[in-house]
CSV table of C-alpha atoms in Angstrom, one decimal:
chain,number,residue,atom,x,y,z
A,1,MET,CA,117.7,161.4,24.1
A,2,ALA,CA,117.2,161.6,20.1
A,3,ALA,CA,117.0,157.4,20.4
A,4,GLU,CA,114.3,157.6,23.2
A,5,ILE,CA,112.3,160.1,21.4
A,6,SER,CA,112.5,158.0,18.2
A,7,GLN,CA,111.5,154.8,20.3
A,8,PHE,CA,108.7,156.6,21.9
A,9,ASN,CA,107.2,158.0,18.8
A,10,GLN,CA,107.3,154.7,17.1
A,11,GLN,CA,105.3,153.0,20.2
A,12,LEU,CA,102.9,155.8,19.9
A,13,ALA,CA,102.2,155.1,16.3
A,14,ASP,CA,102.1,151.5,16.7
A,15,SER,CA,99.6,151.9,19.8
A,16,TYR,CA,97.4,154.2,17.6
A,17,ARG,CA,97.2,151.5,15.1
A,18,THR,CA,96.4,148.8,17.8
A,19,LEU,CA,93.6,150.9,19.3
A,20,GLN,CA,92.1,151.7,16.3
A,21,SER,CA,91.7,147.9,15.7
A,22,LEU,CA,89.8,147.2,18.9
A,23,THR,CA,86.2,147.0,19.2
A,24,ASP,CA,84.2,147.9,22.4
A,25,CYS,CA,86.1,146.3,25.4
A,26,GLU,CA,83.4,144.2,27.2
A,27,VAL,CA,84.0,143.7,30.9
A,28,GLY,CA,82.0,141.4,33.6
A,29,PRO,CA,82.7,138.0,31.7
A,30,THR,CA,81.6,135.7,34.5
A,31,PRO,CA,77.9,134.5,33.9
A,32,LYS,CA,75.4,135.5,36.5
A,33,ASP,CA,71.7,136.2,37.1
A,34,CYS,CA,69.9,138.9,38.6
A,35,ILE,CA,67.6,137.3,41.8
A,36,TYR,CA,66.5,140.7,43.2
A,37,LYS,CA,65.8,144.3,42.2
A,38,GLU,CA,65.2,147.3,44.4
A,39,ASP,CA,65.2,150.9,42.9
A,40,LYS,CA,68.7,151.4,41.4
A,41,LEU,CA,70.1,148.3,43.3
A,42,ARG,CA,70.5,144.7,41.8
A,43,LEU,CA,71.7,141.5,43.4
A,44,TYR,CA,73.4,139.1,41.3
A,45,LYS,CA,74.1,135.4,41.9
A,46,TYR,CA,77.0,134.0,39.9
A,47,ARG,CA,76.7,130.8,38.2
A,48,SER,CA,78.8,127.8,39.9
A,49,GLN,CA,81.6,126.6,37.9
A,50,VAL,CA,82.1,123.5,40.2
A,51,ALA,CA,80.4,121.8,43.0
A,52,ASP,CA,80.3,124.1,45.9
A,53,SER,CA,83.0,123.4,48.5
A,54,CYS,CA,81.5,125.8,51.0
A,55,GLN,CA,77.9,125.7,51.8
A,56,THR,CA,77.6,129.2,53.4
A,57,PRO,CA,76.9,131.8,50.6
A,58,LEU,CA,79.4,134.8,50.1
A,59,LEU,CA,77.8,138.1,49.5
A,60,ILE,CA,80.1,140.9,48.4
A,61,CYS,CA,79.2,144.6,49.1
A,62,TYR,CA,81.1,146.8,47.0
A,63,ALA,CA,81.8,150.5,47.6
A,64,LEU,CA,79.4,153.2,46.4
A,65,VAL,CA,81.9,155.2,44.6
A,66,ASN,CA,82.9,152.7,42.0
A,67,ARG,CA,81.5,150.1,39.9
A,68,PRO,CA,81.8,146.4,41.1
A,69,TYR,CA,82.8,145.1,37.7
A,70,MET,CA,86.5,145.6,38.8
A,71,LEU,CA,86.3,142.2,40.6
A,72,ASP,CA,85.2,140.9,37.5
A,73,LEU,CA,87.2,142.9,34.9
A,74,ASP,CA,88.0,140.0,32.1
A,75,GLU,CA,88.8,136.5,32.2
A,76,GLN,CA,92.6,136.9,33.2
A,77,ARG,CA,91.8,139.3,36.1
A,78,SER,CA,88.5,138.3,37.5
A,79,PHE,CA,88.5,137.9,41.3
A,80,ILE,CA,84.9,136.4,41.3
A,81,ALA,CA,85.6,133.8,38.4
A,82,ARG,CA,88.6,132.4,40.8
A,83,LEU,CA,86.3,132.4,43.7
A,84,THR,CA,83.5,130.6,41.8
A,85,ALA,CA,86.1,128.2,40.3
A,86,SER,CA,87.0,127.1,43.8
A,87,GLY,CA,83.6,126.2,44.8
A,88,ILE,CA,82.4,129.4,46.5
A,89,PRO,CA,78.9,130.5,46.1
A,90,VAL,CA,79.2,134.2,45.2
A,91,TYR,CA,76.3,136.8,45.3
A,92,LEU,CA,77.2,140.6,44.5
A,93,ILE,CA,75.1,144.0,45.1
A,94,ASP,CA,75.3,146.4,42.5
A,95,TRP,CA,74.3,149.7,43.7
A,96,GLY,CA,73.5,151.1,40.4
A,97,TYR,CA,73.7,154.7,39.5
A,98,PRO,CA,71.7,157.1,41.8
A,99,ASP,CA,70.1,160.1,40.4
A,100,ALA,CA,68.2,163.3,41.8
A,101,ALA,CA,65.2,161.1,43.2
A,102,ASP,CA,68.2,159.6,45.6
A,103,CYS,CA,69.6,162.5,47.0
A,104,PHE,CA,68.0,162.0,50.5
A,105,LEU,CA,68.9,158.3,50.9
A,106,ASP,CA,71.3,158.1,54.0
A,107,MET,CA,73.2,155.4,55.9
A,108,ASP,CA,69.8,154.0,57.5
A,109,ASP,CA,68.5,153.4,53.9
A,110,TYR,CA,71.9,151.7,52.7
A,111,ILE,CA,72.7,149.6,55.7
A,112,ASN,CA,69.3,148.7,57.4
A,113,GLY,CA,67.5,148.9,54.0
A,114,TYR,CA,69.3,148.1,51.0
A,115,LEU,CA,72.1,145.9,52.6
A,116,HIS,CA,69.9,144.0,54.8
A,117,ASN,CA,67.2,143.1,52.2
A,118,CYS,CA,70.0,141.6,50.1
A,119,VAL,CA,71.2,139.6,53.0
A,120,GLU,CA,67.7,138.3,53.4
A,121,GLN,CA,67.3,137.5,49.8
A,122,VAL,CA,70.7,135.5,49.8
A,123,LYS,CA,69.6,133.7,52.7
A,124,GLN,CA,66.2,132.8,51.0
A,125,HIS,CA,67.7,132.0,47.9
A,126,SER,CA,70.5,129.8,49.2
A,127,GLY,CA,68.4,128.1,52.1
A,128,GLN,CA,71.2,128.9,54.6
A,129,PRO,CA,70.3,130.6,58.0
A,130,ARG,CA,73.6,132.8,57.9
A,131,ILE,CA,75.7,134.2,55.1
A,132,ASN,CA,79.5,135.2,54.7
A,133,LEU,CA,79.8,138.8,54.1
A,134,LEU,CA,82.7,140.5,52.2
A,135,GLY,CA,82.9,144.2,52.3
A,136,ILE,CA,85.3,146.3,50.1
A,137,CYS,CA,86.6,149.7,50.9
A,138,GLN,CA,83.5,151.7,51.8
A,139,GLY,CA,81.5,148.6,51.6
A,140,GLY,CA,83.7,147.4,54.4
A,141,CYS,CA,82.6,150.0,56.4
A,142,LEU,CA,78.8,149.3,55.7
A,143,SER,CA,79.6,145.5,56.4
A,144,LEU,CA,81.1,146.1,59.5
A,145,SER,CA,78.4,148.4,61.0
A,146,TYR,CA,75.7,145.9,59.6
A,147,THR,CA,77.5,142.9,61.3
A,148,ALA,CA,77.7,145.0,64.3
A,149,LEU,CA,73.8,145.6,64.0
A,150,GLN,CA,72.5,142.1,62.7
A,151,PRO,CA,75.2,139.9,64.0
A,152,ASP,CA,72.8,136.8,63.8
A,153,ASN,CA,72.8,137.1,60.1
A,154,ILE,CA,76.5,136.9,59.3
A,155,LYS,CA,78.7,133.7,59.7
A,156,ASN,CA,82.2,135.0,58.7
A,157,LEU,CA,83.2,138.6,57.8
A,158,ILE,CA,85.9,139.5,55.4
A,159,THR,CA,87.1,143.2,55.0
A,160,MET,CA,89.1,144.2,52.1
A,161,VAL,CA,90.9,147.5,51.8
A,162,THR,CA,88.7,148.7,54.2
A,163,PRO,CA,89.3,152.0,56.1
A,164,VAL,CA,88.9,151.7,60.0
A,165,ASP,CA,90.9,154.6,61.5
A,166,PHE,CA,90.3,157.5,59.3
A,167,HIS,CA,93.1,159.8,60.9
A,168,THR,CA,96.2,157.8,60.5
A,169,PRO,CA,99.1,160.2,59.6
A,170,GLY,CA,99.5,158.5,55.8
A,171,ASN,CA,95.8,159.0,54.9
A,172,MET,CA,96.1,161.6,52.4
A,173,LEU,CA,92.3,161.3,51.2
A,174,SER,CA,91.1,162.0,54.7
A,175,HIS,CA,93.7,165.1,55.1
A,176,LEU,CA,92.0,166.3,51.8
A,177,ILE,CA,88.5,165.7,53.1
A,178,GLN,CA,89.3,167.5,56.5
A,179,GLN,CA,89.5,170.6,54.4
A,180,THR,CA,86.2,170.1,52.5
A,181,ASP,CA,82.8,171.9,53.7
A,182,VAL,CA,80.9,168.8,53.0
A,183,ASP,CA,77.4,170.6,53.9
A,184,LEU,CA,77.9,173.2,51.4
A,185,MET,CA,79.0,170.5,48.7
A,186,VAL,CA,75.8,168.7,49.4
A,187,ASP,CA,73.3,171.6,49.9
A,188,THR,CA,74.6,173.1,46.6
A,189,LEU,CA,74.8,170.0,44.5
A,190,GLY,CA,72.5,167.4,45.9
A,191,ASN,CA,74.1,164.5,44.7
A,192,ILE,CA,77.9,164.5,44.5
A,193,PRO,CA,79.3,164.1,40.9
A,194,GLY,CA,81.3,161.1,40.3
A,195,GLN,CA,83.9,162.8,38.0
A,196,MET,CA,84.4,165.3,40.9
A,197,LEU,CA,85.4,162.6,43.4
A,198,ASN,CA,87.7,160.9,40.4
A,199,ASP,CA,89.5,164.1,40.1
A,200,ALA,CA,90.2,164.3,43.6
A,201,TYR,CA,91.4,160.7,43.9
A,202,ALA,CA,93.8,161.8,40.8
A,203,ALA,CA,94.9,164.9,42.7
A,204,LEU,CA,96.4,162.8,45.4
A,205,MET,CA,99.0,161.4,43.1
A,206,PRO,CA,99.0,163.6,40.0
A,207,MET,CA,102.3,162.8,38.4
A,208,ARG,CA,101.7,159.0,38.8
A,209,LEU,CA,98.2,158.8,38.0
A,210,SER,CA,98.1,161.4,35.2
A,211,LEU,CA,101.1,162.2,33.5
A,212,GLN,CA,103.2,159.2,33.9
A,213,LYS,CA,100.2,157.0,33.3
A,214,TYR,CA,99.9,158.5,29.8
A,215,LEU,CA,103.5,158.4,29.1
A,216,ASN,CA,103.5,154.9,29.7
A,217,MET,CA,100.4,154.2,27.7
A,218,PRO,CA,102.0,153.5,24.3
A,219,ALA,CA,104.4,150.6,25.6
A,220,GLN,CA,101.3,149.4,27.7
A,221,CYS,CA,99.2,149.2,24.2
A,222,ALA,CA,101.8,147.2,22.2
A,223,THR,CA,99.4,144.4,21.4
A,224,GLU,CA,95.6,144.1,21.1
A,225,GLU,CA,95.3,142.3,24.6
A,226,GLN,CA,97.3,144.7,26.4
A,227,ALA,CA,95.4,147.7,24.9
A,228,ALA,CA,92.2,145.9,25.7
A,229,GLY,CA,93.3,145.6,29.4
A,230,PHE,CA,94.4,149.1,29.4
A,231,LEU,CA,91.0,150.3,28.3
A,232,ARG,CA,88.9,148.0,30.5
A,233,MET,CA,90.8,149.7,33.5
A,234,GLU,CA,90.1,153.2,32.0
A,235,LYS,CA,86.6,152.4,31.4
A,236,TRP,CA,86.3,151.4,35.1
A,237,ILE,CA,88.2,154.5,36.4
A,238,ASN,CA,85.8,157.0,34.7
A,239,ASP,CA,82.6,155.0,35.1
A,240,SER,CA,81.9,156.6,38.6
A,241,PRO,CA,78.2,156.8,39.8
A,242,ASP,CA,77.1,160.0,41.4
A,243,GLN,CA,76.9,159.8,45.2
A,244,ALA,CA,73.4,160.2,47.1
A,245,GLY,CA,73.8,163.4,48.8
A,246,GLU,CA,72.6,162.9,52.3
A,247,MET,CA,74.5,159.2,52.3
A,248,PHE,CA,77.7,161.1,51.3
A,249,ARG,CA,77.3,164.0,54.0
A,250,GLU,CA,76.7,161.4,56.7
A,251,PHE,CA,79.4,158.9,55.6
A,252,VAL,CA,82.0,161.8,55.4
A,253,THR,CA,80.7,163.4,58.6
A,254,GLN,CA,80.9,160.3,60.8
A,255,PHE,CA,84.0,158.6,59.4
A,256,PHE,CA,86.2,160.9,57.8
A,257,LYS,CA,85.7,163.6,60.0
A,258,GLY,CA,84.3,162.0,63.1
A,259,ASN,CA,86.5,158.8,62.9
A,260,GLY,CA,83.5,156.9,64.3
A,261,PHE,CA,85.0,153.4,64.5
A,262,ILE,CA,87.7,154.5,66.5
A,263,GLN,CA,85.6,157.0,68.6
A,264,ASP,CA,82.7,154.5,69.0
A,265,SER,CA,80.3,157.1,67.7
A,266,VAL,CA,79.0,155.5,64.6
A,267,ARG,CA,75.2,155.6,64.3
A,268,VAL,CA,72.7,154.2,61.8
A,269,GLY,CA,69.4,155.4,61.9
A,270,ASP,CA,68.5,155.5,65.6
A,271,ARG,CA,71.0,152.9,66.6
A,272,GLN,CA,74.6,153.1,67.7
A,273,VAL,CA,77.0,150.8,65.9
A,274,ASN,CA,79.2,148.8,68.8
A,275,LEU,CA,81.8,146.8,66.9
A,276,GLN,CA,82.2,144.8,70.2
A,277,GLN,CA,79.1,142.9,69.1
A,278,ILE,CA,81.2,141.3,66.2
A,279,GLN,CA,82.3,137.8,67.4
A,280,GLN,CA,82.3,136.2,64.0
A,281,PRO,CA,85.8,135.1,62.5
A,282,ILE,CA,87.1,138.2,60.4
A,283,LEU,CA,89.6,138.3,57.6
A,284,ASN,CA,91.2,141.6,57.1
A,285,VAL,CA,92.8,142.1,53.7
A,286,TYR,CA,94.8,145.2,52.9
A,287,GLY,CA,97.3,146.4,50.3
A,288,SER,CA,101.0,147.1,51.3
A,289,TYR,CA,101.4,150.2,48.9
A,290,ASP,CA,97.7,151.4,49.3
A,291,HIS,CA,97.7,155.2,49.1
A,292,LEU,CA,93.7,155.5,49.6
A,293,VAL,CA,93.6,153.0,52.3
A,294,PRO,CA,96.9,152.8,54.2
A,295,PRO,CA,97.7,149.7,56.1
A,296,ALA,CA,97.6,151.4,59.4
A,297,ALA,CA,94.0,152.6,58.5
A,298,SER,CA,92.8,149.1,57.9
A,299,LYS,CA,94.8,147.1,60.6
A,300,ALA,CA,93.2,149.0,63.4
A,301,LEU,CA,90.6,146.8,63.2
A,302,LYS,CA,92.2,144.4,65.0
A,303,ASP,CA,91.4,145.4,68.7
A,304,LEU,CA,88.1,147.0,68.1
A,305,THR,CA,85.9,143.7,67.7
A,306,ALA,CA,85.4,140.9,70.1
A,307,SER,CA,86.3,138.2,67.5
A,308,SER,CA,88.5,135.6,68.9
A,309,ASP,CA,89.4,134.5,65.3
A,310,TYR,CA,91.0,137.5,63.8
A,311,ARG,CA,93.6,137.3,60.8
A,312,GLU,CA,95.1,139.6,58.4
A,313,LEU,CA,96.1,139.2,54.9
A,314,GLU,CA,98.6,141.5,53.3
A,315,ILE,CA,98.8,141.9,49.7
A,316,LYS,CA,102.0,143.6,48.2
A,317,SER,CA,100.0,145.9,46.0
A,318,GLY,CA,97.8,149.2,45.8
A,319,HIS,CA,94.4,149.8,46.3
A,320,ILE,CA,93.3,148.4,42.9
A,321,GLY,CA,96.2,146.0,42.5
A,322,VAL,CA,94.8,144.0,45.6
A,323,PHE,CA,92.2,142.4,42.8
A,324,VAL,CA,93.9,142.7,39.4
A,325,SER,CA,97.8,142.5,39.9
A,326,GLN,CA,99.8,139.6,39.0
A,327,LYS,CA,100.7,139.0,42.7
A,328,SER,CA,97.1,139.0,43.9
A,329,ARG,CA,95.9,136.7,41.3
A,330,LYS,CA,97.8,133.7,42.8
A,331,THR,CA,97.1,134.2,46.2
A,332,LEU,CA,93.9,136.2,47.2
A,333,ALA,CA,91.3,134.0,46.0
A,334,PRO,CA,92.5,130.8,47.2
A,335,ALA,CA,93.5,132.5,50.5
A,336,ILE,CA,89.9,133.7,50.8
A,337,SER,CA,88.3,130.4,49.6
A,338,GLN,CA,90.4,128.4,52.1
A,339,TRP,CA,89.6,130.5,54.9
A,340,LEU,CA,85.9,130.2,54.3
A,341,THR,CA,85.9,126.4,53.6
A,342,ASP,CA,87.8,126.0,57.0
A,343,ARG,CA,85.2,127.8,58.7
A,344,ASP,CA,82.1,126.3,56.9
A,345,HIS,CA,81.0,124.2,59.9
């Protein structure tokens, strides 16, 4: 025990010196250009590294609750860089940071407004009549809804760590939200603070995501490269935008509480979402050890659409590890690139 304490103290001192030597940890190294702005939203086109192997552009719709640079964290862990290196033309929606002026934005604004406008911009910029759509986590729910409402705009659909059945037994986040008075939250706070949501996520696995993580930190910051990687991840975890109040209320009510996809009860504006309108090829990616979106919650999509070309891709990692883990780096982007290229006709 004395030897372990001594080793830990030495690692702690070494990591402190390493962290002191670092400057600001930059994120998002892959070159990109902003091609469209609307309110807080920005639409980016990533610069091609090689000749396009796929003519149909790919639009990435990230979740509202975190920042999308998780997909382009650094050069070693950039999911987007690996896609562009394989010849996929990549566009990405950055939702920005909602403020008090946005508290009344709802699902209709985000799906029939912002997301639809971005799809049209990508079509115009690329010169293609349809696009490929990749929705991540909450963004996958938005993408499924959009594809069902506007099927003529989407050629292929990819969902990643996307909850479809919100009432599976292992969905700890859903169990927590069932006990939450969302109307009281929104009526009291207006927009929902991002830090409040971070605290809720950490509470699902308090030992692993708090105590254990920081006890392991000295060993993970032994070199400047390791320390920079750790800080980039911490920067992303704590860089959580506030959530537009009405959008939060509507999403929680329709999906977490109402299990809308399973109950066929999702409404966007004055239209009902019917997943049977989706006939496009679908690639559904999920993490084996995802505690936020358990595999069963994602795999429920299989029987809900009219797609005759449905495939699942399992990544042996957790929710975030799907994008940045060692296992995913060698498999995820190549599999998606090949899947899109095979269907680019």
